[in-house]
PDB file of C-alpha atoms in Angstrom:
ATOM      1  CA  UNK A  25     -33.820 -15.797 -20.496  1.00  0.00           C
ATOM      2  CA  UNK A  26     -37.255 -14.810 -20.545  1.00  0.00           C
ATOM      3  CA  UNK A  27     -39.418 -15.260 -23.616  1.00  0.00           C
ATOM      4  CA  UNK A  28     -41.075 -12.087 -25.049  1.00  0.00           C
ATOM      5  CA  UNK A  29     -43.169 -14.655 -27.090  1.00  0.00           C
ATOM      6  CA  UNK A  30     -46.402 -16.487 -25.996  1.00  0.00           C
ATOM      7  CA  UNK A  31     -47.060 -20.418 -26.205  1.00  0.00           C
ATOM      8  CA  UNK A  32     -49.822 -21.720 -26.805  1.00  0.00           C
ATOM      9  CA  UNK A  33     -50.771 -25.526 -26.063  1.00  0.00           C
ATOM     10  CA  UNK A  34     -54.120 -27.107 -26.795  1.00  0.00           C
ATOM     11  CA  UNK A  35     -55.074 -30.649 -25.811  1.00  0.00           C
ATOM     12  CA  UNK A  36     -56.659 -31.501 -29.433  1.00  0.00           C
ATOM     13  CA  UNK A  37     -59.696 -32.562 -30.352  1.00  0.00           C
ATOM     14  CA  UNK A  38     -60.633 -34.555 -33.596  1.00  0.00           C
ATOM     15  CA  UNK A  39     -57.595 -34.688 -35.999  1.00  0.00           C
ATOM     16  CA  UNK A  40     -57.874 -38.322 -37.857  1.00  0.00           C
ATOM     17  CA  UNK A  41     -54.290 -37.837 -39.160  1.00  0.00           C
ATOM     18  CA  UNK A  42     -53.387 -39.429 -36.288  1.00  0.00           C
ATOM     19  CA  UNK A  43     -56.205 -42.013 -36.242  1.00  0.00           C
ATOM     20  CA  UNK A  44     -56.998 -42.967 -39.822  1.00  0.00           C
ATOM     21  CA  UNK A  45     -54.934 -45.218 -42.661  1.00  0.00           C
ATOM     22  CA  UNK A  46     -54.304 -43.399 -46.449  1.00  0.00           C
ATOM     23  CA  UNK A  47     -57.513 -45.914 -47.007  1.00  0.00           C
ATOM     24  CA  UNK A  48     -60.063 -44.440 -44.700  1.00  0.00           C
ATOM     25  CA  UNK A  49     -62.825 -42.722 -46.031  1.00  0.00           C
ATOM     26  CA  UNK A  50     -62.255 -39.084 -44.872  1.00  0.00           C
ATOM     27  CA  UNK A  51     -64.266 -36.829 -47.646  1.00  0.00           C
ATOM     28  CA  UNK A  52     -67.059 -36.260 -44.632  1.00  0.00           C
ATOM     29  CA  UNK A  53     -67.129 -32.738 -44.101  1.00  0.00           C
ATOM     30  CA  UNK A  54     -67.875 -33.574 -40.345  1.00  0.00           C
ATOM     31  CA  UNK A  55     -65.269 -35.810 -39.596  1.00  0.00           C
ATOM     32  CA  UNK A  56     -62.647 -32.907 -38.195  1.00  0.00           C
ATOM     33  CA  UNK A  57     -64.196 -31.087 -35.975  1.00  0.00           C
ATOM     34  CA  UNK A  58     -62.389 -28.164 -34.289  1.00  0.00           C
ATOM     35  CA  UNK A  59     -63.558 -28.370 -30.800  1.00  0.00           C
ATOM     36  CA  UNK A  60     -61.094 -25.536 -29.743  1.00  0.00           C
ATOM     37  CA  UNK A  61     -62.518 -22.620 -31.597  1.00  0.00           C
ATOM     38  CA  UNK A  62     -63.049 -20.427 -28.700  1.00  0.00           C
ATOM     39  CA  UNK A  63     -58.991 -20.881 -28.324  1.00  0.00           C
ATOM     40  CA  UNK A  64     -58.307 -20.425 -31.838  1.00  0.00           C
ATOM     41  CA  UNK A  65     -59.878 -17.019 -31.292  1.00  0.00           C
ATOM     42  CA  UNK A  66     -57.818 -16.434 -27.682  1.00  0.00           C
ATOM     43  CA  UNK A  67     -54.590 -17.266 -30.082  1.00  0.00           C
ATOM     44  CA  UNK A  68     -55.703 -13.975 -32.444  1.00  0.00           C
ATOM     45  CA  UNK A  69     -56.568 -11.901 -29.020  1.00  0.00           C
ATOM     46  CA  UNK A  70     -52.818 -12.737 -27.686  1.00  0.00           C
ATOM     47  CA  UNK A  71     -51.199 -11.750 -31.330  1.00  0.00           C
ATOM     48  CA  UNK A  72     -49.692  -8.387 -31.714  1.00  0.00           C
ATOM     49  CA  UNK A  73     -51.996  -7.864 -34.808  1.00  0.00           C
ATOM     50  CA  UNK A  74     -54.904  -9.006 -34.153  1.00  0.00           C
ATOM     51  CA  UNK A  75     -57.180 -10.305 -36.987  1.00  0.00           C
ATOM     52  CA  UNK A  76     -54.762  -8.611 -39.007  1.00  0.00           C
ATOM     53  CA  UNK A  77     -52.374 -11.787 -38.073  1.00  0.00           C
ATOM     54  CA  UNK A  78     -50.318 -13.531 -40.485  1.00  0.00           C
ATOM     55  CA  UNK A  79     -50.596 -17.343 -39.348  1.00  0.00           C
ATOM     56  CA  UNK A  80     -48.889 -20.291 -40.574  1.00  0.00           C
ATOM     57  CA  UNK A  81     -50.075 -23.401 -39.746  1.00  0.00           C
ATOM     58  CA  UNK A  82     -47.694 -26.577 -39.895  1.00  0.00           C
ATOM     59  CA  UNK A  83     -49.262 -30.056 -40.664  1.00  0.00           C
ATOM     60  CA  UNK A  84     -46.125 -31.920 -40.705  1.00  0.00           C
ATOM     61  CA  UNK A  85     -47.477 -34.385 -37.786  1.00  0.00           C
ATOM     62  CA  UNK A  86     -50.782 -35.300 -39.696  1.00  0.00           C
ATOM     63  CA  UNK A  87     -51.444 -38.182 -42.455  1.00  0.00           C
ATOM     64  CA  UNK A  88     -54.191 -35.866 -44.279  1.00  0.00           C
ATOM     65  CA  UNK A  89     -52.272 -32.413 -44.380  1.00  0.00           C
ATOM     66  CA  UNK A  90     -54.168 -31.199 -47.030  1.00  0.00           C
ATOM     67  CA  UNK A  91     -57.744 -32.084 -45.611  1.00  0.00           C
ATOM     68  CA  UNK A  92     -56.431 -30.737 -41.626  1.00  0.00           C
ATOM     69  CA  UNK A  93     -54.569 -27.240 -43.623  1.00  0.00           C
ATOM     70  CA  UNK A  94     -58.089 -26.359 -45.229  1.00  0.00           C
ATOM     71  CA  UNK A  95     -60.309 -26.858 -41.908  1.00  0.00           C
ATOM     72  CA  UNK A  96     -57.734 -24.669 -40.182  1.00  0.00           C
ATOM     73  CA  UNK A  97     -58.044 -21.874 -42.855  1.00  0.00           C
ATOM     74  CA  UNK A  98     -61.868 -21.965 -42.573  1.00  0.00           C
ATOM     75  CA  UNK A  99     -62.133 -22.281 -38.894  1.00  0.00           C
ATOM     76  CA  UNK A 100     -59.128 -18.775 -38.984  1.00  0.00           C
ATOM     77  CA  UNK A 101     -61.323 -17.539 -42.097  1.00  0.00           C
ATOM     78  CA  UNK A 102     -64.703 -17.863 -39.316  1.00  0.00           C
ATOM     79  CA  UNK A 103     -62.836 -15.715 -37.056  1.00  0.00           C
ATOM     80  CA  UNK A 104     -62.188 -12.345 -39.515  1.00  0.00           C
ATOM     81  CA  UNK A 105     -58.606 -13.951 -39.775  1.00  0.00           C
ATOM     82  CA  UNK A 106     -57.875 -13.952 -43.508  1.00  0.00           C
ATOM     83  CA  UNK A 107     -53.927 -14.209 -44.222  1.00  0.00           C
ATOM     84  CA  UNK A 108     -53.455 -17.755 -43.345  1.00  0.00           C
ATOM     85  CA  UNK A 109     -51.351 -20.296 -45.212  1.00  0.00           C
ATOM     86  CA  UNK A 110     -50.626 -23.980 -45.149  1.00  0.00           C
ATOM     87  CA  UNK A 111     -46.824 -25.105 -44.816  1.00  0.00           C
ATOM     88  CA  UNK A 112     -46.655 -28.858 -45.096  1.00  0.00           C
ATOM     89  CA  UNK A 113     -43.073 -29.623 -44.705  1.00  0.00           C
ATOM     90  CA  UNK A 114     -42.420 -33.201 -45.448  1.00  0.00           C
ATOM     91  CA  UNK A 115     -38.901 -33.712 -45.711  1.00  0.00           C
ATOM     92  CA  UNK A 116     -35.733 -31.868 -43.375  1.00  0.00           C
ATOM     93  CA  UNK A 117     -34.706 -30.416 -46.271  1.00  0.00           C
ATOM     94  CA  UNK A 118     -37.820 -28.419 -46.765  1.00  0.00           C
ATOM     95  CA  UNK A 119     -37.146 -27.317 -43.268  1.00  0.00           C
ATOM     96  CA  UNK A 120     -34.218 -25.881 -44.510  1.00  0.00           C
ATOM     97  CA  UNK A 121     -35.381 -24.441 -47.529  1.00  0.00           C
ATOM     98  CA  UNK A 122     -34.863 -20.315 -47.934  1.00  0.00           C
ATOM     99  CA  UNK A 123     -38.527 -19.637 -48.736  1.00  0.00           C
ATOM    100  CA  UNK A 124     -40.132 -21.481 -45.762  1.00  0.00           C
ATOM    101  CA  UNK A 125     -37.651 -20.128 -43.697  1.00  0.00           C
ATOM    102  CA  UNK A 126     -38.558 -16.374 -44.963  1.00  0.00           C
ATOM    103  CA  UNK A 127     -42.428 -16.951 -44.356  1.00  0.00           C
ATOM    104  CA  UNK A 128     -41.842 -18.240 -40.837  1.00  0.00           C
ATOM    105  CA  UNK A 129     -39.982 -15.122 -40.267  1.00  0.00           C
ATOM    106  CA  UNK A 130     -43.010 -12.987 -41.587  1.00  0.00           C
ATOM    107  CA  UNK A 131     -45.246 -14.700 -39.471  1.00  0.00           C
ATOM    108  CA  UNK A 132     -47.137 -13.453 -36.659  1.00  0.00           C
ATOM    109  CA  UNK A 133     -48.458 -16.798 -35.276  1.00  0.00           C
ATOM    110  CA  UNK A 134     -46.854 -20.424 -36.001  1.00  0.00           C
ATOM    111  CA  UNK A 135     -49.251 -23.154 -35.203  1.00  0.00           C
ATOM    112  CA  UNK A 136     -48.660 -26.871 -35.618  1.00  0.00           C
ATOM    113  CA  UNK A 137     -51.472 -29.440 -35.901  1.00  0.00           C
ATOM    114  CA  UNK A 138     -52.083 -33.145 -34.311  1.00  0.00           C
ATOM    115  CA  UNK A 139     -50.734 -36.139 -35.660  1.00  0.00           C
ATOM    116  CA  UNK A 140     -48.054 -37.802 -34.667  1.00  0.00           C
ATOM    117  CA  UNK A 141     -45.037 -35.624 -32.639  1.00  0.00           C
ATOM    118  CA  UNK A 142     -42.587 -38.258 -33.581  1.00  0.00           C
ATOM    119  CA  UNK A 143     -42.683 -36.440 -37.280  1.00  0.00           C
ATOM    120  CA  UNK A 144     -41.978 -33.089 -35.852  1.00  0.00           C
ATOM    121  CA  UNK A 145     -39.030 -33.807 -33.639  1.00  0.00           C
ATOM    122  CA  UNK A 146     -37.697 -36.359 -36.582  1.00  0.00           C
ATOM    123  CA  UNK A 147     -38.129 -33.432 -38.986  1.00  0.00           C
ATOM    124  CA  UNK A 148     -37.515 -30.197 -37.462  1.00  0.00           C
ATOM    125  CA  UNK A 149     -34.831 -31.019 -34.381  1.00  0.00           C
ATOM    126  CA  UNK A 150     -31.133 -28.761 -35.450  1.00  0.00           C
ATOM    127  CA  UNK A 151     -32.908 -27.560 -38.774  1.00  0.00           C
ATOM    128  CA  UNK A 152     -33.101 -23.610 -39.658  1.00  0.00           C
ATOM    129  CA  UNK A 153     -36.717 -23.552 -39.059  1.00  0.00           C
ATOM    130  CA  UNK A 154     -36.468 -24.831 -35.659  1.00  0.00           C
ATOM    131  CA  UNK A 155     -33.852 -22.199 -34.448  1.00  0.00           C
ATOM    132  CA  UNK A 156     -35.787 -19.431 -35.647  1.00  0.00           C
ATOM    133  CA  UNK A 157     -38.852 -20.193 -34.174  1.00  0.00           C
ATOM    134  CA  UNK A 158     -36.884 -20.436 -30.945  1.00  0.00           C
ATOM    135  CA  UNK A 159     -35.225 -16.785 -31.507  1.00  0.00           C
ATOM    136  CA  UNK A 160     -37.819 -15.596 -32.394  1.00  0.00           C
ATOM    137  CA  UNK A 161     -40.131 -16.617 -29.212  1.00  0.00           C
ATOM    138  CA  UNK A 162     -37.531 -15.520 -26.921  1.00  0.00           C
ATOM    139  CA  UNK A 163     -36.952 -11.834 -28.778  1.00  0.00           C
ATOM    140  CA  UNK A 164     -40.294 -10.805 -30.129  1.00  0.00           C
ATOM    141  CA  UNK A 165     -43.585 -10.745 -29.671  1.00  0.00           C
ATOM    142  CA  UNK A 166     -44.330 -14.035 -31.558  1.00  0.00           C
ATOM    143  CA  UNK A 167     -46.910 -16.758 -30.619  1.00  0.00           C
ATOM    144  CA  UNK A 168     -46.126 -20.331 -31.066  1.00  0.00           C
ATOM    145  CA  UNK A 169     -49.495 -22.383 -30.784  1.00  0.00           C
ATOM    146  CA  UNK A 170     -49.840 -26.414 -31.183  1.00  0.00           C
ATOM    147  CA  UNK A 171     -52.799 -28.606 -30.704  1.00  0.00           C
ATOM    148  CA  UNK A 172     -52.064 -32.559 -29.866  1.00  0.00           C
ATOM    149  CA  UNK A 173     -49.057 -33.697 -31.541  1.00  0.00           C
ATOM    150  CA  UNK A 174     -47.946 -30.046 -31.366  1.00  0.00           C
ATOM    151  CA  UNK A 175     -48.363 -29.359 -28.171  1.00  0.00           C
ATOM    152  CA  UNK A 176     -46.850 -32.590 -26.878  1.00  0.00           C
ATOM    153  CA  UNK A 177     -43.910 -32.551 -28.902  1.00  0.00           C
ATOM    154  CA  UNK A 178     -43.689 -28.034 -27.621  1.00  0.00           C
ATOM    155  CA  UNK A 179     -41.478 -29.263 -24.624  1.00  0.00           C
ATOM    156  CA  UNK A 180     -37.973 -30.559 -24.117  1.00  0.00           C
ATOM    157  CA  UNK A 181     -38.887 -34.109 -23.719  1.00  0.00           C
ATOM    158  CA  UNK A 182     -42.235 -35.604 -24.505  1.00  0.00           C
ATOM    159  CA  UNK A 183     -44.062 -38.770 -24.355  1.00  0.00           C
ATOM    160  CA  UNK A 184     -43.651 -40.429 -28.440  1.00  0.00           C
ATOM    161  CA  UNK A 185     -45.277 -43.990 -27.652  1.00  0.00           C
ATOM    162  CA  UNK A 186     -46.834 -46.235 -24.553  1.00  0.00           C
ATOM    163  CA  UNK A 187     -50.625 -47.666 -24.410  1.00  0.00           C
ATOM    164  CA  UNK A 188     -52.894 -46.132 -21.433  1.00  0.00           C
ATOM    165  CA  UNK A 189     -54.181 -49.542 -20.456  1.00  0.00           C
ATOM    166  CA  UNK A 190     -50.143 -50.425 -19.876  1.00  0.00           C
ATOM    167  CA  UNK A 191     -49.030 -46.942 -19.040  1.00  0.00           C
ATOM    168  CA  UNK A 192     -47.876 -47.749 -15.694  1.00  0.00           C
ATOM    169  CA  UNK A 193     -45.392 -50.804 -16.520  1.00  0.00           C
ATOM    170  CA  UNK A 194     -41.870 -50.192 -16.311  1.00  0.00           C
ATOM    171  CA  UNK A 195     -40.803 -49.700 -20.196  1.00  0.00           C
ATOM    172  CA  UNK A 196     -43.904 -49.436 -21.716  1.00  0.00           C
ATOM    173  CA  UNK A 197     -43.852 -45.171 -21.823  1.00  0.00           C
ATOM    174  CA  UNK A 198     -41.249 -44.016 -24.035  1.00  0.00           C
ATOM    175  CA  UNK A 199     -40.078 -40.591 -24.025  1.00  0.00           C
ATOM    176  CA  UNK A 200     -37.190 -38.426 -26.353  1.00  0.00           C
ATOM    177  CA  UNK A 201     -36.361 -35.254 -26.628  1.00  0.00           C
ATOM    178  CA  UNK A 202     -39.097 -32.586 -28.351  1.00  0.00           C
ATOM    179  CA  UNK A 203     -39.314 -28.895 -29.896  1.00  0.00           C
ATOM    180  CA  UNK A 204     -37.378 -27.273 -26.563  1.00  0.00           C
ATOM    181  CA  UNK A 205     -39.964 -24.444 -26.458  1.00  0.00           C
ATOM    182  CA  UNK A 206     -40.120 -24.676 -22.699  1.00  0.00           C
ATOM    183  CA  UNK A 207     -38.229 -26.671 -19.962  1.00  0.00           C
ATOM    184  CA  UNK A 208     -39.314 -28.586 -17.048  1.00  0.00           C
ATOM    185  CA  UNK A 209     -42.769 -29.673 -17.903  1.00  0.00           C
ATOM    186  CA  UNK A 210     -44.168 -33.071 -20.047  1.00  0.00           C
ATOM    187  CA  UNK A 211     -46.872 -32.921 -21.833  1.00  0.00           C
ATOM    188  CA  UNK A 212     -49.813 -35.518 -22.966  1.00  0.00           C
ATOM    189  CA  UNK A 213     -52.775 -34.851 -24.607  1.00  0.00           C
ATOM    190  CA  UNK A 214     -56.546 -36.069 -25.812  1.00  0.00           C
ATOM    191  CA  UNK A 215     -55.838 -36.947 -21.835  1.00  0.00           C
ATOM    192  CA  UNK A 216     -59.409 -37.110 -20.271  1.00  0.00           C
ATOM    193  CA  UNK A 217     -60.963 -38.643 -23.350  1.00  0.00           C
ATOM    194  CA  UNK A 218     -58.189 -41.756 -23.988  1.00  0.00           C
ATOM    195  CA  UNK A 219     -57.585 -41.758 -20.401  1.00  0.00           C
ATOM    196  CA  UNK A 220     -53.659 -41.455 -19.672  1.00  0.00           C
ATOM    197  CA  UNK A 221     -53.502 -40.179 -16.486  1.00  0.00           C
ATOM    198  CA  UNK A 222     -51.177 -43.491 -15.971  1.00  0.00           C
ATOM    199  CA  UNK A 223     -48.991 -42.149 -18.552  1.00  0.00           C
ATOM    200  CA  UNK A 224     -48.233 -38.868 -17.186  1.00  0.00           C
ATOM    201  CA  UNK A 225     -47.890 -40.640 -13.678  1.00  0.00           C
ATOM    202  CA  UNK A 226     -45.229 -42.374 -15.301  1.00  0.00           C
ATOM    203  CA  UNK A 227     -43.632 -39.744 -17.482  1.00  0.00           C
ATOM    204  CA  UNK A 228     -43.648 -37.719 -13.880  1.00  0.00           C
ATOM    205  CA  UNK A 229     -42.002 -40.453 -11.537  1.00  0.00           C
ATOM    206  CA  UNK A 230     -38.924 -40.933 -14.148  1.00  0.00           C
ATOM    207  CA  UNK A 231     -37.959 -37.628 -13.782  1.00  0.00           C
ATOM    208  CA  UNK A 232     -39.888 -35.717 -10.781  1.00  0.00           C
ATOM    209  CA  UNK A 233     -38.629 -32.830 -11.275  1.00  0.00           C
ATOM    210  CA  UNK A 234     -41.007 -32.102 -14.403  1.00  0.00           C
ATOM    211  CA  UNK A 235     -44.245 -30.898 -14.595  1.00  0.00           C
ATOM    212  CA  UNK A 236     -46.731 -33.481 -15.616  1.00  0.00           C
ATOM    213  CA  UNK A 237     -49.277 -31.513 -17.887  1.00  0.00           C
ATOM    214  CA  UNK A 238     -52.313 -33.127 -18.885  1.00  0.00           C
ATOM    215  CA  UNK A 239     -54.616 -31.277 -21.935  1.00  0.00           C
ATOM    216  CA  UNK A 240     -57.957 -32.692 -22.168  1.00  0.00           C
ATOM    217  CA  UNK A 241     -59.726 -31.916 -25.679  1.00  0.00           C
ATOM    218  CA  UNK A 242     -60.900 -28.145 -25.936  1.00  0.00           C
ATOM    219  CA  UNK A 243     -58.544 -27.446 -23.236  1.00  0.00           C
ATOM    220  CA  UNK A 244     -55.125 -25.401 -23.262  1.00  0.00           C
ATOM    221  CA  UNK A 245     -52.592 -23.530 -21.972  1.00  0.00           C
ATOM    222  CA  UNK A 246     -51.612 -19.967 -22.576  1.00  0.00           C
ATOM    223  CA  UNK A 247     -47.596 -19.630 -21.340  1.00  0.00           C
ATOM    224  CA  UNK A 248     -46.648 -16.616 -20.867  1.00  0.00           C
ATOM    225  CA  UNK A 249     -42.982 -15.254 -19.530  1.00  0.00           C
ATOM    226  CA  UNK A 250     -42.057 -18.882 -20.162  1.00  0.00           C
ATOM    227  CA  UNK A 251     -44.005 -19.927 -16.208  1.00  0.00           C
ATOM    228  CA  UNK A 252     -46.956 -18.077 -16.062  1.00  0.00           C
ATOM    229  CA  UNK A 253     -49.744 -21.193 -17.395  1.00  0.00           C
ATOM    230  CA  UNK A 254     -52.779 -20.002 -17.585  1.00  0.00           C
ATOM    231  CA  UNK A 255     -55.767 -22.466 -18.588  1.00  0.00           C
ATOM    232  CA  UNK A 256     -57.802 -21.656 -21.709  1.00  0.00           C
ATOM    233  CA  UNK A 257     -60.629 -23.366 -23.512  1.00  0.00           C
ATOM    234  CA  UNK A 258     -64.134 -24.844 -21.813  1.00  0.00           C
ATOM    235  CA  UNK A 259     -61.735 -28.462 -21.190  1.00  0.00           C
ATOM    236  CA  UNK A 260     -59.951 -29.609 -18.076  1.00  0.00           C
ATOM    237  CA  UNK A 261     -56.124 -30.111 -17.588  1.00  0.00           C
ATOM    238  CA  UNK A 262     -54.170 -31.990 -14.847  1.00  0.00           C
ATOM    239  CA  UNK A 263     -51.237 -31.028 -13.612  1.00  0.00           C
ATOM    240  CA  UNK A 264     -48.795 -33.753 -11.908  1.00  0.00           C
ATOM    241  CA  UNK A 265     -46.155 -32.721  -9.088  1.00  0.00           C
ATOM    242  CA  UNK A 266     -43.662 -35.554  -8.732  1.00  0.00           C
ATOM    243  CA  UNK A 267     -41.776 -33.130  -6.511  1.00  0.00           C
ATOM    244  CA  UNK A 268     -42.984 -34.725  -3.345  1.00  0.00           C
ATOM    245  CA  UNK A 269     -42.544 -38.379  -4.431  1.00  0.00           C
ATOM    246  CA  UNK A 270     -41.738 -40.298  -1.039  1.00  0.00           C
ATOM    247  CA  UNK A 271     -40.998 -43.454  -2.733  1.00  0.00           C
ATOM    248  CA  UNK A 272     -41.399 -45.474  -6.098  1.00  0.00           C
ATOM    249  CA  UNK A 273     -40.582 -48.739  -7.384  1.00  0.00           C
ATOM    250  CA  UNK A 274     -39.608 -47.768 -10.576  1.00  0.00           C
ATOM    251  CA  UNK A 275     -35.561 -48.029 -10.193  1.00  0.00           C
ATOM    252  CA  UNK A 276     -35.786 -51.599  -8.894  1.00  0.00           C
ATOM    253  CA  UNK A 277     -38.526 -53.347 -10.581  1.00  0.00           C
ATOM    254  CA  UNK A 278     -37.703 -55.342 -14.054  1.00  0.00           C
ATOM    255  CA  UNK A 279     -39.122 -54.386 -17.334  1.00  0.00           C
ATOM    256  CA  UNK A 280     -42.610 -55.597 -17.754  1.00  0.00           C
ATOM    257  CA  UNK A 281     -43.323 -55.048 -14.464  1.00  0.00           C
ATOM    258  CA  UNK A 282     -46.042 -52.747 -12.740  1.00  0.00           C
ATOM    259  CA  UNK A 283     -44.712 -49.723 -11.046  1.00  0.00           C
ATOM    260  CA  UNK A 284     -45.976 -48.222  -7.736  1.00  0.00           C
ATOM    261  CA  UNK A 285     -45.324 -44.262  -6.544  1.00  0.00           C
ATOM    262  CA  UNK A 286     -46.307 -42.837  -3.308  1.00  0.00           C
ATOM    263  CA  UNK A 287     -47.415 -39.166  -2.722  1.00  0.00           C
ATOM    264  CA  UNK A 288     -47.673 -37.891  -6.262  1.00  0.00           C
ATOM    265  CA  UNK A 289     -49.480 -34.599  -6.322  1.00  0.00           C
ATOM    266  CA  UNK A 290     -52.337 -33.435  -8.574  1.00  0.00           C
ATOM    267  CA  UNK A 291     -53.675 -30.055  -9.905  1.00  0.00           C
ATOM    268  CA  UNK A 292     -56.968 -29.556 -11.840  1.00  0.00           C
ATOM    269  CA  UNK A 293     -56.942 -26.474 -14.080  1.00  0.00           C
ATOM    270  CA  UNK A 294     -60.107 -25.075 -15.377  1.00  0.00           C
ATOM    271  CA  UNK A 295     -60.397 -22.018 -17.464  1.00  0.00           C
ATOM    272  CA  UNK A 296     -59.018 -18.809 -16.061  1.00  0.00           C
ATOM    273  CA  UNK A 297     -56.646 -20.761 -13.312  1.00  0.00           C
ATOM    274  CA  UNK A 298     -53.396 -19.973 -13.493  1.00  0.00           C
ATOM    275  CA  UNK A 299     -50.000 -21.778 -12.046  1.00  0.00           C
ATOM    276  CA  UNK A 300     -46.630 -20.560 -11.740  1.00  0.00           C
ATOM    277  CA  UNK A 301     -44.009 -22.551 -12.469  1.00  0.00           C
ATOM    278  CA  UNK A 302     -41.377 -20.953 -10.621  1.00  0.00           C
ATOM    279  CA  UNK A 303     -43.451 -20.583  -7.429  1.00  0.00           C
ATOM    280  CA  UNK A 304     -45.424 -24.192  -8.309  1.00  0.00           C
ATOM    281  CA  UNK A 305     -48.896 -22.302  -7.202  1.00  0.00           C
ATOM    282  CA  UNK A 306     -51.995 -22.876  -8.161  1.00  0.00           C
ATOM    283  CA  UNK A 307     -54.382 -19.986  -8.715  1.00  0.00           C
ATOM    284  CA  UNK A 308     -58.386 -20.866  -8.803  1.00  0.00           C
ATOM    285  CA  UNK A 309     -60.188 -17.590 -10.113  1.00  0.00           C
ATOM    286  CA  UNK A 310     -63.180 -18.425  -9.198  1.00  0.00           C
ATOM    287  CA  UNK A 311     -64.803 -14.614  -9.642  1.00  0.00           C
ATOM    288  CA  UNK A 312     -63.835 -14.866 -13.573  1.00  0.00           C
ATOM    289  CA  UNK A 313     -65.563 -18.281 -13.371  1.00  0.00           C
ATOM    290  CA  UNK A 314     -69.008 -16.364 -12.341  1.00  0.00           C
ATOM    291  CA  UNK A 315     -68.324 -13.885 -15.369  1.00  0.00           C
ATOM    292  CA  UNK A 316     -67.478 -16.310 -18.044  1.00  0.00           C
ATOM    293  CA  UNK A 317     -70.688 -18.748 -16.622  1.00  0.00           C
ATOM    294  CA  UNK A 318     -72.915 -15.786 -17.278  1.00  0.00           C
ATOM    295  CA  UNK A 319     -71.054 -14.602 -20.800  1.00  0.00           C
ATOM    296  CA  UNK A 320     -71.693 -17.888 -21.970  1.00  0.00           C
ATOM    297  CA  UNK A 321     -75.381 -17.538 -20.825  1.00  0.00           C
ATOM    298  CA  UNK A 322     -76.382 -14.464 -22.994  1.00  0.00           C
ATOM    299  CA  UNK A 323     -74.216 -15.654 -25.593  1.00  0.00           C
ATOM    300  CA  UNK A 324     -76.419 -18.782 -25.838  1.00  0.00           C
ATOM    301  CA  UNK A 325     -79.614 -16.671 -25.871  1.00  0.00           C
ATOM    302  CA  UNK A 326     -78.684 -14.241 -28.792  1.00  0.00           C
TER     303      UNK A 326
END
């Protein structure tokens, strides 16, 4: 069935409820910085209402809810977005709960923040919540948005733990099931910056026939139809084809081992490319490029 509803995935940017212990000194105003403003503001372009939008935004995944909730309502509140509210479900219960349930319904836009994905599959998978986000996407004109954590854990499966520096050893990637907003793609994120190409190379060659998506900070994906990706935000993301794997290691080598892959294939998405992932094509606009390049010029001049 295709979804009348928009995703929205962005590759994150600063969220230290992912990074930082309880102990941490986090009352620096500049410590979370949202990078992907310019997206925030594509997310209110895409809604149905506009600035008039009524946005929820889910901290479950982060250590610091309350801090990462209030940057979110000022970076909303910078955009002429002013009906936005915090839900910081903590327990599955909660996820369950009659009046969460009813302002998720009211919602225009849903948006989880970074942290760790492991909380939001943990907390939300079979719950209320979950299935009427899902209905929702697929019968209205709904957007579901999530930045790091919330855009890795958006898929069916996603990547929950594995080091870049060991990414491509057999066992050290470990993936589970996520949110089951869209099939056939895995996602990783903060990719450029912590460097996990090997992780989505890996990710890819366990199951070619997923889409490898890689979101580097500032940079997303606007889904639309449930194949049309189009890339959003100044950032770069990766794509990785495992269709066309000739041959890999990875079914015969012992754990601990390193892996080897032959003819992976590799897309790089800037802003305004699109890809289908029914037709697996690649789109460069590069005429949109030339406009944007010389928005961004007289927009740095006024």
């Amino acid at each position: 069935m295709v979804p009348k509803g928009k995703l929205i995935i962005i590759g994150g940017a600063v969220d230290l409820g992912s990074s930082l212990s309880y102990n941490d000194n986090i009352s620096h105003p500049h410590y979370i910085k949202f990078f992907e403003k310019g997206i925030l503001r594509r997310i209110i372009t895409e809604s149905v209402k506009g600035t008039e939008s009524v946005v929820e935004v889910i901290t479950t995944a982060s250590k610091i809810p309350d801090l990462v909730g209030a940057e979110y309502i000022k970076s909303f509140n910078q955009l002429q977005v002013n009906n936005v509210h915090v839900l910081d479900i903590r327990t599955r219960e909660q996820a369950n709960d009659p009046e969460v349930l009813e302002r998720v319904r009211n919602a225009d836009v849903v948006m989880f923040s970074g942290g760790d994905q492991l909380r939001l599959t943990a907390i939300f998978g079979g719950t209320n919540l979950l299935r009427i986000l899902k209905t929702r996407y697929i019968e209205e004109d709904f957007i579901i948005a999530g930045t790091s954590a919330g855009a890795a854990a958006a898929s069916s499966n996603m990547i929950y733990r594995g080091s870049s520096s060991e990414a491509l050893i057999k066992g050290e990637i470990q993936i589970t099931g996520g949110l089951g907003f869209i099939d056939d793609v895995i996602v990783d994120t903060h990719f450029v910056q912590r460097g996990r190409i090997g992780r989505l190379f890996y990710a890819v060659a366990t199951n070619p026939g997923m889409l490898g998506i890689g979101l580097g900070e500032d940079a997303g994906l606007l889904i639309t139809d449930g194949v049309c990706l189009e890339a959003i935000g100044s950032g770069l993301t990766i794509l990785v084809d495992g269709r066309y794997i000739s041959q890999t290691s990875i079914y015969d080598v012992e754990i601990g081992s390193p892996v080897s892959i032959d003819n992976l294939k590799v897309h790089v998405m800037s802003i305004f490319d699109k890809y289908d992932l029914h037709k697996h094509e690649l789109i460069i606009n590069k005429a949109i490029k030339v406009e944007e390049e010389v928005y961004l010029k007289m927009k740095d001049k006024d």
